[in-house]
Each structure stands twice: as C-alpha cells, then as structure tokens.
GROMACS .gro file of C-alpha atoms in nm:
model
  422
    1MET     CA    1   0.504  -1.081  11.854
    2PRO     CA    2   0.315  -0.994  11.531
    3PHE     CA    3   0.418  -0.678  11.354
    4THR     CA    4   0.166  -0.394  11.342
    5ARG     CA    5   0.204  -0.067  11.160
    6THR     CA    6   0.052   0.244  11.316
    7PRO     CA    7   0.055   0.578  11.131
    8SER     CA    8   0.208   0.872  11.309
    9PRO     CA    9   0.032   1.210  11.342
   10ARG     CA   10   0.268   1.348  11.079
   11GLU     CA   11   0.169   1.075  10.832
   12LEU     CA   12  -0.200   1.138  10.898
   13ARG     CA   13  -0.149   1.506  10.822
   14GLN     CA   14   0.028   1.410  10.501
   15ASP     CA   15  -0.278   1.205  10.398
   16VAL     CA   16  -0.504   1.508  10.441
   17LEU     CA   17  -0.262   1.717  10.235
   18LEU     CA   18  -0.255   1.449   9.963
   19ALA     CA   19  -0.636   1.442   9.957
   20ALA     CA   20  -0.648   1.819   9.912
   21ILE     CA   21  -0.395   1.808   9.628
   22LEU     CA   22  -0.587   1.530   9.450
   23PHE     CA   23  -0.913   1.717   9.489
   24VAL     CA   24  -0.770   2.024   9.318
   25GLY     CA   25  -0.599   1.811   9.055
   26GLY     CA   26  -0.917   1.610   8.995
   27ILE     CA   27  -1.125   1.923   8.938
   28LEU     CA   28  -0.870   2.055   8.689
   29SER     CA   29  -0.856   1.715   8.517
   30ALA     CA   30  -1.235   1.703   8.494
   31ALA     CA   31  -1.251   2.052   8.339
   32LEU     CA   32  -0.986   1.971   8.078
   33SER     CA   33  -1.138   1.628   8.005
   34SER     CA   34  -1.478   1.787   7.955
   35ILE     CA   35  -1.333   2.036   7.709
   36ALA     CA   36  -1.143   1.760   7.529
   37LYS     CA   37  -1.461   1.546   7.504
   38VAL     CA   38  -1.282   1.228   7.622
   39TYR     CA   39  -1.612   1.032   7.598
   40GLY     CA   40  -1.748   1.207   7.294
   41ALA     CA   41  -2.125   1.238   7.271
   42GLU     CA   42  -2.180   0.997   7.561
   43GLN     CA   43  -1.997   1.221   7.807
   44ALA     CA   44  -2.183   1.312   8.129
   45PRO     CA   45  -2.224   1.676   8.240
   46LEU     CA   46  -1.921   1.839   8.401
   47TRP     CA   47  -2.091   1.881   8.738
   48THR     CA   48  -2.100   1.502   8.785
   49ALA     CA   49  -1.721   1.506   8.824
   50ILE     CA   50  -1.742   1.715   9.144
   51PRO     CA   51  -1.901   1.446   9.368
   52TYR     CA   52  -1.675   1.180   9.215
   53VAL     CA   53  -1.361   1.379   9.289
   54ALA     CA   54  -1.490   1.460   9.636
   55VAL     CA   55  -1.552   1.090   9.712
   56PHE     CA   56  -1.208   0.958   9.622
   57SER     CA   57  -1.031   1.261   9.775
   58ALA     CA   58  -1.217   1.226  10.106
   59ALA     CA   59  -1.146   0.853  10.110
   60LEU     CA   60  -0.773   0.906  10.063
   61ALA     CA   61  -0.771   1.146  10.359
   62VAL     CA   62  -0.816   0.842  10.587
   63ARG     CA   63  -0.633   0.584  10.376
   64ARG     CA   64  -0.386   0.475  10.647
   65ARG     CA   65  -0.658   0.440  10.910
   66ARG     CA   66  -0.898   0.226  10.702
   67PRO     CA   67  -0.696   0.103  10.402
   68ALA     CA   68  -0.933  -0.182  10.300
   69VAL     CA   69  -1.248   0.030  10.320
   70VAL     CA   70  -1.082   0.315  10.129
   71ALA     CA   71  -0.969   0.079   9.852
   72VAL     CA   72  -1.320  -0.064   9.808
   73VAL     CA   73  -1.483   0.281   9.806
   74VAL     CA   74  -1.236   0.427   9.556
   75SER     CA   75  -1.267   0.124   9.327
   76LEU     CA   76  -1.648   0.132   9.328
   77ALA     CA   77  -1.645   0.506   9.264
   78PHE     CA   78  -1.410   0.451   8.970
   79VAL     CA   79  -1.635   0.181   8.817
   80VAL     CA   80  -1.949   0.393   8.857
   81ALA     CA   81  -1.782   0.708   8.719
   82THR     CA   82  -1.642   0.525   8.418
   83THR     CA   83  -1.973   0.354   8.344
   84LEU     CA   84  -2.157   0.687   8.360
   85ARG     CA   85  -1.890   0.853   8.145
   86VAL     CA   86  -1.802   1.113   8.408
   87PRO     CA   87  -1.543   1.343   8.247
   88GLU     CA   88  -1.259   1.265   8.491
   89ILE     CA   89  -1.003   0.989   8.428
   90TYR     CA   90  -0.657   1.064   8.558
   91GLY     CA   91  -0.735   1.168   8.916
   92GLY     CA   92  -0.943   0.854   8.968
   93ASN     CA   93  -0.667   0.631   8.831
   94ILE     CA   94  -0.412   0.787   9.062
   95ALA     CA   95  -0.647   0.756   9.360
   96MET     CA   96  -0.714   0.386   9.294
   97PHE     CA   97  -0.342   0.311   9.257
   98ILE     CA   98  -0.270   0.484   9.591
   99ALA     CA   99  -0.560   0.302   9.759
  100LEU     CA  100  -0.442  -0.042   9.642
  101TYR     CA  101  -0.086   0.040   9.742
  102THR     CA  102  -0.203   0.148  10.088
  103VAL     CA  103  -0.384  -0.182  10.144
  104GLY     CA  104  -0.059  -0.370  10.091
  105ALA     CA  105   0.154  -0.124  10.288
  106TRP     CA  106  -0.066  -0.057  10.593
  107THR     CA  107  -0.306  -0.348  10.654
  108ASP     CA  108  -0.190  -0.541  10.961
  109SER     CA  109  -0.373  -0.861  10.863
  110ARG     CA  110  -0.183  -0.990  10.563
  111ARG     CA  111  -0.460  -1.234  10.473
  112ARG     CA  112  -0.712  -0.951  10.460
  113ALA     CA  113  -0.471  -0.740  10.254
  114PHE     CA  114  -0.435  -1.022  10.002
  115PHE     CA  115  -0.804  -1.098   9.965
  116VAL     CA  116  -0.905  -0.731   9.940
  117ARG     CA  117  -0.655  -0.659   9.666
  118ALA     CA  118  -0.719  -0.987   9.484
  119GLY     CA  119  -1.095  -0.932   9.496
  120ILE     CA  120  -1.069  -0.577   9.365
  121MET     CA  121  -0.832  -0.679   9.085
  122LEU     CA  122  -1.053  -0.973   8.979
  123VAL     CA  123  -1.365  -0.758   8.972
  124MET     CA  124  -1.185  -0.480   8.785
  125ALA     CA  125  -1.038  -0.726   8.537
  126ALA     CA  126  -1.378  -0.882   8.461
  127TRP     CA  127  -1.541  -0.541   8.431
  128LEU     CA  128  -1.266  -0.408   8.204
  129VAL     CA  129  -1.281  -0.711   7.972
  130ILE     CA  130  -1.660  -0.695   7.944
  131GLU     CA  131  -1.663  -0.318   7.895
  132MET     CA  132  -1.388  -0.317   7.634
  133TYR     CA  133  -1.533  -0.608   7.439
  134ARG     CA  134  -1.875  -0.440   7.436
  135GLN     CA  135  -1.714  -0.125   7.302
  136ALA     CA  136  -1.533  -0.329   7.039
  137ILE     CA  137  -1.858  -0.488   6.920
  138GLU     CA  138  -2.031  -0.150   6.902
  139GLN     CA  139  -1.746   0.009   6.710
  140ALA     CA  140  -1.730  -0.286   6.473
  141ALA     CA  141  -2.105  -0.271   6.410
  142LYS     CA  142  -2.090   0.099   6.334
  143ALA     CA  143  -1.805   0.044   6.090
  144ASP     CA  144  -1.978  -0.264   5.936
  145VAL     CA  145  -1.665  -0.477   5.982
  146SER     CA  146  -1.594  -0.801   6.156
  147ALA     CA  147  -1.504  -0.776   6.524
  148GLY     CA  148  -1.263  -1.065   6.517
  149MET     CA  149  -1.003  -1.147   6.777
  150PHE     CA  150  -0.729  -0.981   6.571
  151SER     CA  151  -0.907  -0.671   6.450
  152PRO     CA  152  -0.718  -0.341   6.506
  153LEU     CA  153  -0.967  -0.224   6.770
  154VAL     CA  154  -0.944  -0.544   6.973
  155ALA     CA  155  -0.566  -0.530   6.951
  156PHE     CA  156  -0.578  -0.176   7.088
  157LEU     CA  157  -0.806  -0.287   7.372
  158MET     CA  158  -0.577  -0.578   7.455
  159LEU     CA  159  -0.293  -0.330   7.481
  160GLN     CA  160  -0.502  -0.148   7.740
  161VAL     CA  161  -0.538  -0.477   7.926
  162LEU     CA  162  -0.162  -0.513   7.940
  163LEU     CA  163  -0.131  -0.160   8.075
  164ASN     CA  164  -0.385  -0.240   8.345
  165VAL     CA  165  -0.193  -0.554   8.440
  166LEU     CA  166   0.116  -0.340   8.491
  167TYR     CA  167  -0.095  -0.083   8.676
  168PHE     CA  168  -0.246  -0.326   8.928
  169GLY     CA  169   0.069  -0.537   8.950
  170GLY     CA  170   0.273  -0.228   9.035
  171ALA     CA  171   0.030  -0.125   9.309
  172TYR     CA  172   0.045  -0.476   9.456
  173TYR     CA  173   0.426  -0.501   9.436
  174PHE     CA  174   0.506  -0.163   9.586
  175GLY     CA  175   0.255  -0.214   9.866
  176GLU     CA  176   0.416  -0.546   9.963
  177ARG     CA  177   0.762  -0.395   9.940
  178SER     CA  178   0.666  -0.107  10.169
  179TRP     CA  179   0.519  -0.347  10.426
  180ASN     CA  180   0.827  -0.572  10.424
  181ALA     CA  181   1.062  -0.274  10.452
  182ALA     CA  182   0.866  -0.139  10.749
  183ARG     CA  183   0.871  -0.480  10.917
  184GLN     CA  184   1.246  -0.516  10.868
  185ARG     CA  185   1.303  -0.164  10.996
  186ALA     CA  186   1.093  -0.234  11.307
  187ALA     CA  187   1.281  -0.561  11.369
  188LEU     CA  188   1.613  -0.380  11.332
  189GLU     CA  189   1.505  -0.108  11.576
  190GLN     CA  190   1.392  -0.372  11.825
  191ARG     CA  191   1.720  -0.562  11.796
  192THR     CA  192   1.912  -0.236  11.836
  193ALA     CA  193   1.717  -0.151  12.150
  194GLU     CA  194   1.778  -0.501  12.288
  195LEU     CA  195   2.149  -0.478  12.212
  196GLU     CA  196   2.169  -0.137  12.380
  197HIS     CA  197   1.993  -0.277  12.685
  198GLU     CA  198   2.223  -0.581  12.693
  199ARG     CA  199   2.529  -0.361  12.649
  200ALA     CA  200   2.422  -0.137  12.936
  201LEU     CA  201   2.348  -0.444  13.149
  202SER     CA  202   2.685  -0.600  13.065
  203ALA     CA  203   2.865  -0.276  13.149
  204ALA     CA  204   2.681  -0.252  13.480
  205GLN     CA  205   2.763  -0.613  13.559
  206ALA     CA  206   3.129  -0.563  13.471
  207VAL     CA  207   3.149  -0.257  13.697
  208ALA     CA  208   2.975  -0.450  13.973
  209LEU     CA  209   3.221  -0.739  13.936
  210ASP     CA  210   3.514  -0.501  13.954
  211ARG     CA  211   3.372  -0.348  14.269
  212VAL     CA  212   3.329  -0.696  14.413
  213ARG     CA  213   3.694  -0.770  14.340
  214ILE     CA  214   3.790  -0.460  14.535
  215ALA     CA  215   3.559  -0.578  14.813
  216ARG     CA  216   3.729  -0.916  14.818
  217GLU     CA  217   4.068  -0.751  14.844
  218LEU     CA  218   3.939  -0.531  15.126
  219HIS     CA  219   3.809  -0.843  15.294
  220ASP     CA  220   4.158  -0.992  15.285
  221VAL     CA  221   4.309  -0.676  15.431
  222VAL     CA  222   4.055  -0.651  15.712
  223ALA     CA  223   4.082  -1.025  15.780
  224HIS     CA  224   4.458  -0.982  15.808
  225HIS     CA  225   4.421  -0.703  16.064
  226VAL     CA  226   4.164  -0.898  16.262
  227SER     CA  227   4.378  -1.212  16.270
  228VAL     CA  228   4.678  -1.008  16.387
  229MET     CA  229   4.469  -0.849  16.659
  230GLY     CA  230   4.355  -1.197  16.768
  231VAL     CA  231   4.711  -1.321  16.797
  232GLN     CA  232   4.820  -1.005  16.981
  233ALA     CA  233   4.526  -1.027  17.218
  234GLY     CA  234   4.614  -1.388  17.304
  235ALA     CA  235   4.976  -1.293  17.366
  236ALA     CA  236   4.872  -0.999  17.582
  237ARG     CA  237   4.646  -1.221  17.792
  238MET     CA  238   4.936  -1.458  17.855
  239MET     CA  239   5.185  -1.177  17.927
  240ILE     CA  240   4.973  -0.978  18.174
  241PRO     CA  241   5.054  -1.200  18.478
  242GLN     CA  242   5.423  -1.223  18.390
  243ASP     CA  243   5.518  -0.887  18.235
  244PRO     CA  244   5.249  -0.613  18.250
  245GLU     CA  245   5.466  -0.362  18.065
  246ALA     CA  246   5.516  -0.597  17.770
  247ALA     CA  247   5.144  -0.668  17.768
  248THR     CA  248   5.078  -0.294  17.752
  249GLY     CA  249   5.295  -0.270  17.439
  250ILE     CA  250   5.104  -0.557  17.279
  251VAL     CA  251   4.773  -0.381  17.353
  252ALA     CA  252   4.909  -0.069  17.184
  253GLY     CA  253   4.983  -0.282  16.876
  254ILE     CA  254   4.624  -0.409  16.883
  255GLU     CA  255   4.500  -0.050  16.882
  256ASP     CA  256   4.722   0.032  16.583
  257SER     CA  257   4.591  -0.270  16.392
  258ALA     CA  258   4.233  -0.169  16.470
  259ARG     CA  259   4.294   0.186  16.345
  260ASP     CA  260   4.453   0.053  16.026
  261ALA     CA  261   4.155  -0.175  15.960
  262ILE     CA  262   3.906   0.107  16.014
  263ARG     CA  263   4.105   0.341  15.788
  264ASP     CA  264   4.117   0.084  15.508
  265LEU     CA  265   3.746   0.018  15.545
  266HIS     CA  266   3.661   0.388  15.520
  267GLN     CA  267   3.865   0.424  15.200
  268LEU     CA  268   3.631   0.187  15.013
  269LEU     CA  269   3.307   0.256  15.194
  270ASP     CA  270   3.163   0.479  14.922
  271THR     CA  271   3.232   0.241  14.633
  272LEU     CA  272   3.165  -0.104  14.779
  273ARG     CA  273   2.787  -0.112  14.776
  274ALA     CA  274   2.694  -0.389  14.531
  275PRO     CA  275   2.687  -0.737  14.686
  276GLY     CA  276   2.782  -1.046  14.487
  277ASP     CA  277   3.051  -1.301  14.416
  278SER     CA  278   3.373  -1.278  14.220
  279GLU     CA  279   3.552  -1.549  14.034
  280GLU     CA  280   3.887  -1.391  14.108
  281ALA     CA  281   4.064  -1.521  14.414
  282ALA     CA  282   4.150  -1.286  14.698
  283SER     CA  283   4.443  -1.069  14.606
  284THR     CA  284   4.770  -1.084  14.798
  285VAL     CA  285   4.976  -0.860  14.566
  286ASP     CA  286   5.190  -0.574  14.692
  287VAL     CA  287   5.361  -0.274  14.536
  288ASP     CA  288   5.684  -0.476  14.516
  289ASP     CA  289   5.513  -0.709  14.270
  290ILE     CA  290   5.506  -0.428  14.011
  291ALA     CA  291   5.866  -0.526  13.933
  292GLU     CA  292   5.737  -0.867  13.824
  293LEU     CA  293   5.476  -0.694  13.610
  294ALA     CA  294   5.752  -0.498  13.434
  295GLU     CA  295   5.950  -0.814  13.371
  296ALA     CA  296   5.644  -0.999  13.242
  297SER     CA  297   5.559  -0.706  13.015
  298THR     CA  298   5.911  -0.709  12.872
  299ALA     CA  299   5.889  -1.082  12.813
  300ALA     CA  300   5.555  -1.031  12.637
  301GLY     CA  301   5.710  -0.795  12.380
  302LEU     CA  302   5.670  -0.453  12.543
  303PRO     CA  303   6.009  -0.338  12.680
  304THR     CA  304   5.927  -0.195  13.020
  305ARG     CA  305   6.155  -0.005  13.262
  306LEU     CA  306   6.074   0.036  13.630
  307GLN     CA  307   6.209   0.329  13.829
  308VAL     CA  308   6.151   0.395  14.200
  309ILE     CA  309   6.202   0.756  14.304
  310GLY     CA  310   6.229   0.865  14.664
  311ASP     CA  311   6.267   0.665  14.982
  312PRO     CA  312   6.021   0.373  14.975
  313PHE     CA  313   5.808   0.318  15.281
  314PRO     CA  314   5.538   0.063  15.365
  315LEU     CA  315   5.196   0.136  15.217
  316PRO     CA  316   4.851   0.043  15.344
  317PRO     CA  317   4.756  -0.294  15.188
  318VAL     CA  318   4.459  -0.154  14.996
  319THR     CA  319   4.672   0.128  14.851
  320ALA     CA  320   4.940  -0.120  14.745
  321VAL     CA  321   4.686  -0.349  14.580
  322ASN     CA  322   4.523  -0.062  14.390
  323LEU     CA  323   4.862   0.063  14.267
  324TYR     CA  324   4.943  -0.285  14.144
  325ARG     CA  325   4.609  -0.322  13.961
  326ILE     CA  326   4.639   0.021  13.796
  327ALA     CA  327   4.990  -0.060  13.675
  328GLN     CA  328   4.869  -0.399  13.551
  329GLU     CA  329   4.579  -0.248  13.354
  330SER     CA  330   4.799   0.027  13.209
  331LEU     CA  331   5.063  -0.216  13.081
  332THR     CA  332   4.793  -0.446  12.944
  333ASN     CA  333   4.640  -0.158  12.746
  334ALA     CA  334   4.983  -0.058  12.617
  335ARG     CA  335   5.052  -0.410  12.489
  336ARG     CA  336   4.714  -0.420  12.316
  337HIS     CA  337   4.700  -0.079  12.154
  338ALA     CA  338   5.045   0.087  12.142
  339GLY     CA  339   5.186  -0.112  11.849
  340PRO     CA  340   5.480  -0.347  11.794
  341ASP     CA  341   5.762  -0.094  11.851
  342ALA     CA  342   5.626   0.061  12.169
  343GLU     CA  343   5.811   0.088  12.500
  344ALA     CA  344   5.687   0.163  12.850
  345ASP     CA  345   5.822   0.331  13.162
  346VAL     CA  346   5.681   0.270  13.509
  347ARG     CA  347   5.775   0.520  13.781
  348ILE     CA  348   5.684   0.501  14.147
  349ARG     CA  349   5.745   0.823  14.341
  350TYR     CA  350   5.740   0.824  14.720
  351GLU     CA  351   5.662   1.167  14.859
  352PRO     CA  352   5.569   1.281  15.208
  353GLY     CA  353   5.204   1.188  15.258
  354SER     CA  354   5.149   1.031  14.914
  355VAL     CA  355   5.272   0.787  14.655
  356GLU     CA  356   5.255   0.843  14.282
  357LEU     CA  357   5.243   0.581  14.006
  358GLU     CA  358   5.311   0.687  13.647
  359VAL     CA  359   5.293   0.450  13.350
  360VAL     CA  360   5.400   0.605  13.019
  361ASN     CA  361   5.423   0.423  12.688
  362THR     CA  362   5.525   0.522  12.338
  363GLY     CA  363   5.351   0.397  12.025
  364ARG     CA  364   5.057   0.488  11.808
  365LEU     CA  365   4.906   0.835  11.823
  366VAL     CA  366   4.579   0.827  12.016
  367THR     CA  367   4.338   1.066  11.845
  368GLY     CA  368   4.043   1.011  12.075
  369LEU     CA  369   3.999   0.867  12.421
  370ARG     CA  370   3.743   0.587  12.417
  371PRO     CA  371   3.616   0.516  12.770
  372GLY     CA  372   3.619   0.149  12.860
  373LEU     CA  373   3.571  -0.075  13.155
  374GLY     CA  374   3.945  -0.088  13.223
  375GLN     CA  375   3.964   0.288  13.255
  376LEU     CA  376   3.655   0.291  13.472
  377GLY     CA  377   3.811   0.028  13.699
  378MET     CA  378   4.131   0.233  13.734
  379ARG     CA  379   3.933   0.545  13.820
  380GLU     CA  380   3.732   0.359  14.083
  381ARG     CA  381   4.046   0.213  14.239
  382ALA     CA  382   4.205   0.557  14.261
  383THR     CA  383   3.887   0.701  14.412
  384ALA     CA  384   3.860   0.408  14.653
  385SER     CA  385   4.202   0.496  14.794
  386GLY     CA  386   4.111   0.864  14.817
  387GLY     CA  387   4.340   0.969  14.532
  388THR     CA  388   4.328   1.110  14.181
  389ILE     CA  389   4.412   0.966  13.841
  390GLU     CA  390   4.501   1.114  13.501
  391LEU     CA  391   4.442   0.922  13.176
  392VAL     CA  392   4.564   1.122  12.875
  393PRO     CA  393   4.712   1.055  12.528
  394ARG     CA  394   5.064   1.185  12.465
  395PRO     CA  395   5.108   1.439  12.183
  396ALA     CA  396   5.402   1.243  12.039
  397GLY     CA  397   5.214   0.914  12.051
  398GLY     CA  398   5.132   0.668  12.323
  399PHE     CA  399   4.952   0.713  12.652
  400ARG     CA  400   5.014   0.827  13.009
  401VAL     CA  401   4.848   0.705  13.327
  402ARG     CA  402   4.933   0.896  13.643
  403THR     CA  403   4.771   0.838  13.980
  404THR     CA  404   4.847   0.991  14.316
  405LEU     CA  405   4.724   0.814  14.629
  406PRO     CA  406   4.744   0.962  14.978
  407VAL     CA  407   4.934   0.776  15.249
  408PRO     CA  408   4.856   0.849  15.615
  409SER     CA  409   5.138   1.025  15.792
  410SER     CA  410   5.118   0.763  16.065
  411ALA     CA  411   5.251   0.500  15.822
  412PRO     CA  412   5.568   0.348  15.964
  413GLU     CA  413   5.890   0.476  15.818
  414ALA     CA  414   6.074   0.158  15.714
  415PRO     CA  415   6.296   0.252  15.419
  416ARG     CA  416   6.339   0.006  15.139
  417GLU     CA  417   6.612  -0.019  14.885
  418ARG     CA  418   6.575   0.200  14.582
  419ARG     CA  419   6.570  -0.012  14.268
  420GLU     CA  420   6.552   0.023  13.895
  421THR     CA  421   6.484  -0.255  13.649
  422ALA     CA  422   6.433  -0.288  13.278
   0.00000   0.00000   0.00000
C-alpha cells in the first residue's frame, strides 16, 4: 500500500499562523530594506512590497494542501519581485525555502515532487546566472575595467552562486528527510498495530485452547459417569428377575452417578463456551498425582515438600484435575522465575466442604505481578470448580498460590492415609 501523508487540522492551523508571522516579518523587512536602499537608485516604491508579501504569505497558508502549486507561485513571485527591484529580500527567501521544503516533505507523488523541485531549481539557477552576469557587465562598464572571469565582482557573484547551491540543496535534503522519516514512522505505527492485534489474537487463542483442555477433561469425566451408568444398568436388568432388592441398589448407584455427572457439568458450564480441538490428550490425573509433581520438581532442581493436612477424602474428578493443573502451573512458574536457590512447599488441606491447595516458594523478590496466560488458566480452573484463588508475591521473596475449591457434602467419606514427602 503506497504511503500518503495527510496534514492534520493542527498542522493546517500552524500553516496559517506561519503565514501571518511571515506577513508581518515581510512588511518589516520591506520597510527596513527600503530605508537601507538595498537596490540603490533602481529600487521600486515601498508600496510594491505589500502585494509581494501578501502573495507569498497567502500561498504558505495552504502549503501542505497544495505543495507543488505553492512552490511554483512563491518562486515566480520571487523572480518578479527581484527583477522589479521590490524592496523586500529576506521574507521572500524564507518563503521560497519553506515552499521547496514542503514539496519534498508533503507531496505524495515522489516523481512529481522531484520534477517540481528540479524544474524550479533549474529555472532559478539559469535566471540567477544571467542576472548576475548582466550586473557584472554593467558594473564593469561603469568602472571602465575588464569583466573577466576572475574579476573581483565576478568572484563575489560566484560566491553568491555557491550560497544558492547550499540554499536549494538544503531545501531539497530536508524535504526528503522529512518525507522518509514520516514514512518510517507510519510503517512503525502500522507494524505496532499489527503486532498488538496479533498479540491479542494469540492471547485469545491461548485462552480458548485452555478452555478446550478443560472441556476435554470434563468430557472424560462425563464419559466415565455415563459408562459406569451403562454397566450398572446392564447389571440391574440382569438382576431384576433374580434379586429385585440387589437391582434396586444398583439403580440407586445409577442415580448417584447421574447426579455426579450433572454436578460436574454445571461446574464448567459458564466457562466452556468456545468450541475447538486441543492437542493435549484427555487428562486422567488425580490429586494423588501431585506427589509425583513434587518429586519431579525436586529432580528438576527445585526442592519441593508435599504436606497433606486433614483427613483425605475422594474428590470430584474435575476438582481433582483442576487442583493438579494449578499445582503443576505453580511449580513450573517457581522453577522458571524463583532463582537457583529457591524451595517450594505444597500443602493440601482437607476441610469439611472444601479442599485447599497452597503452593509457596522462596526465591527472588517479586516487585510487580505481571499477568500471564498461566495465571489466567489457574484463575479459570478455580472458577470452573466454583472456588477462589489467590496469586500474591511474598514480602520476603517468592510467590504464593492458594486456591480453595468447594466439595459437595454428599462426597463419600473414604479416608486416605495422610502422607508427607520431600
């Protein structure tokens, strides 16, 4: 896509202000030049400077809207005013420099910008050479001396030529530099916007993938309940003719499995809305597997102790999976960011109606919490199980993750052994 440069309302107002300043400055320059007799006896009346100053000032007021037209108008006005010996020099020179600069800085068609500036400079160069040589011949004739190529007057005029080369070359150079800087700035802004869009898209995709992983785990849980109900239903059908009471007990088990499946489904109903696929296989982890996480973390260089507090009891599969994933993410973050001498403690507390997981690590002082996808995933897992989570830096260094997930009171009370590992 070709680059175009459009002036803002603020820049257009600045052009009007510049035109007003040059008009005032041009009038003052004309008055002082008239008093100083810059053209001697050939000088035009002072009033002729007013329309000249008005022309180049008015042109500069729209210089960013019509840069090529403004440059041509200002240049022609300068040639006419100089030829007629209008007593105003400095304002016109400044106006022509600004006009040539604007052509290079604000003309969208670079070919047009080149030809306009090249044409003006060629015409001005030819006019300046002819005008200065004519003046040299006249001055030499008046002084009755030879107007050779190395006379003092010609040398002075050639010095003026060099100054004009610097004058026009500077206008050309700074105009090109302004255009290139604006183009690079626009390209950088476009790339920044694209990167921001891609970053937002990547974050959204990552969150969606994490939700899909939770959905896959929920699918496994529900599939487990459904398969159990299928087996129990088949057994009940076979037991009804032989032992109706036993069949009634099996039917009660089917009802319990159905309630468990519905409860697990409701826990994730609000967060599992984005369809899609996940590369991660269906999860079969349980809360008991956290002990393996602690051992793996120790083997990876982060000494990790596991402590189970309270009387363990079976957890709903989704709750167990979410506890495992939160512990896994917490230990992974500790290994990445805590430092080489850090240690970690994992505590699982069983309380009536809830289970609490706390992962605390020592290490570097965390001065600011930078939200990331891992933290977002932990928060969504805690919310999916109907619980709360706390992610805070420790004042002495390190980090603490604490989540509390509710457990239905109808969960079977099957105590497990209390264990502690390092």
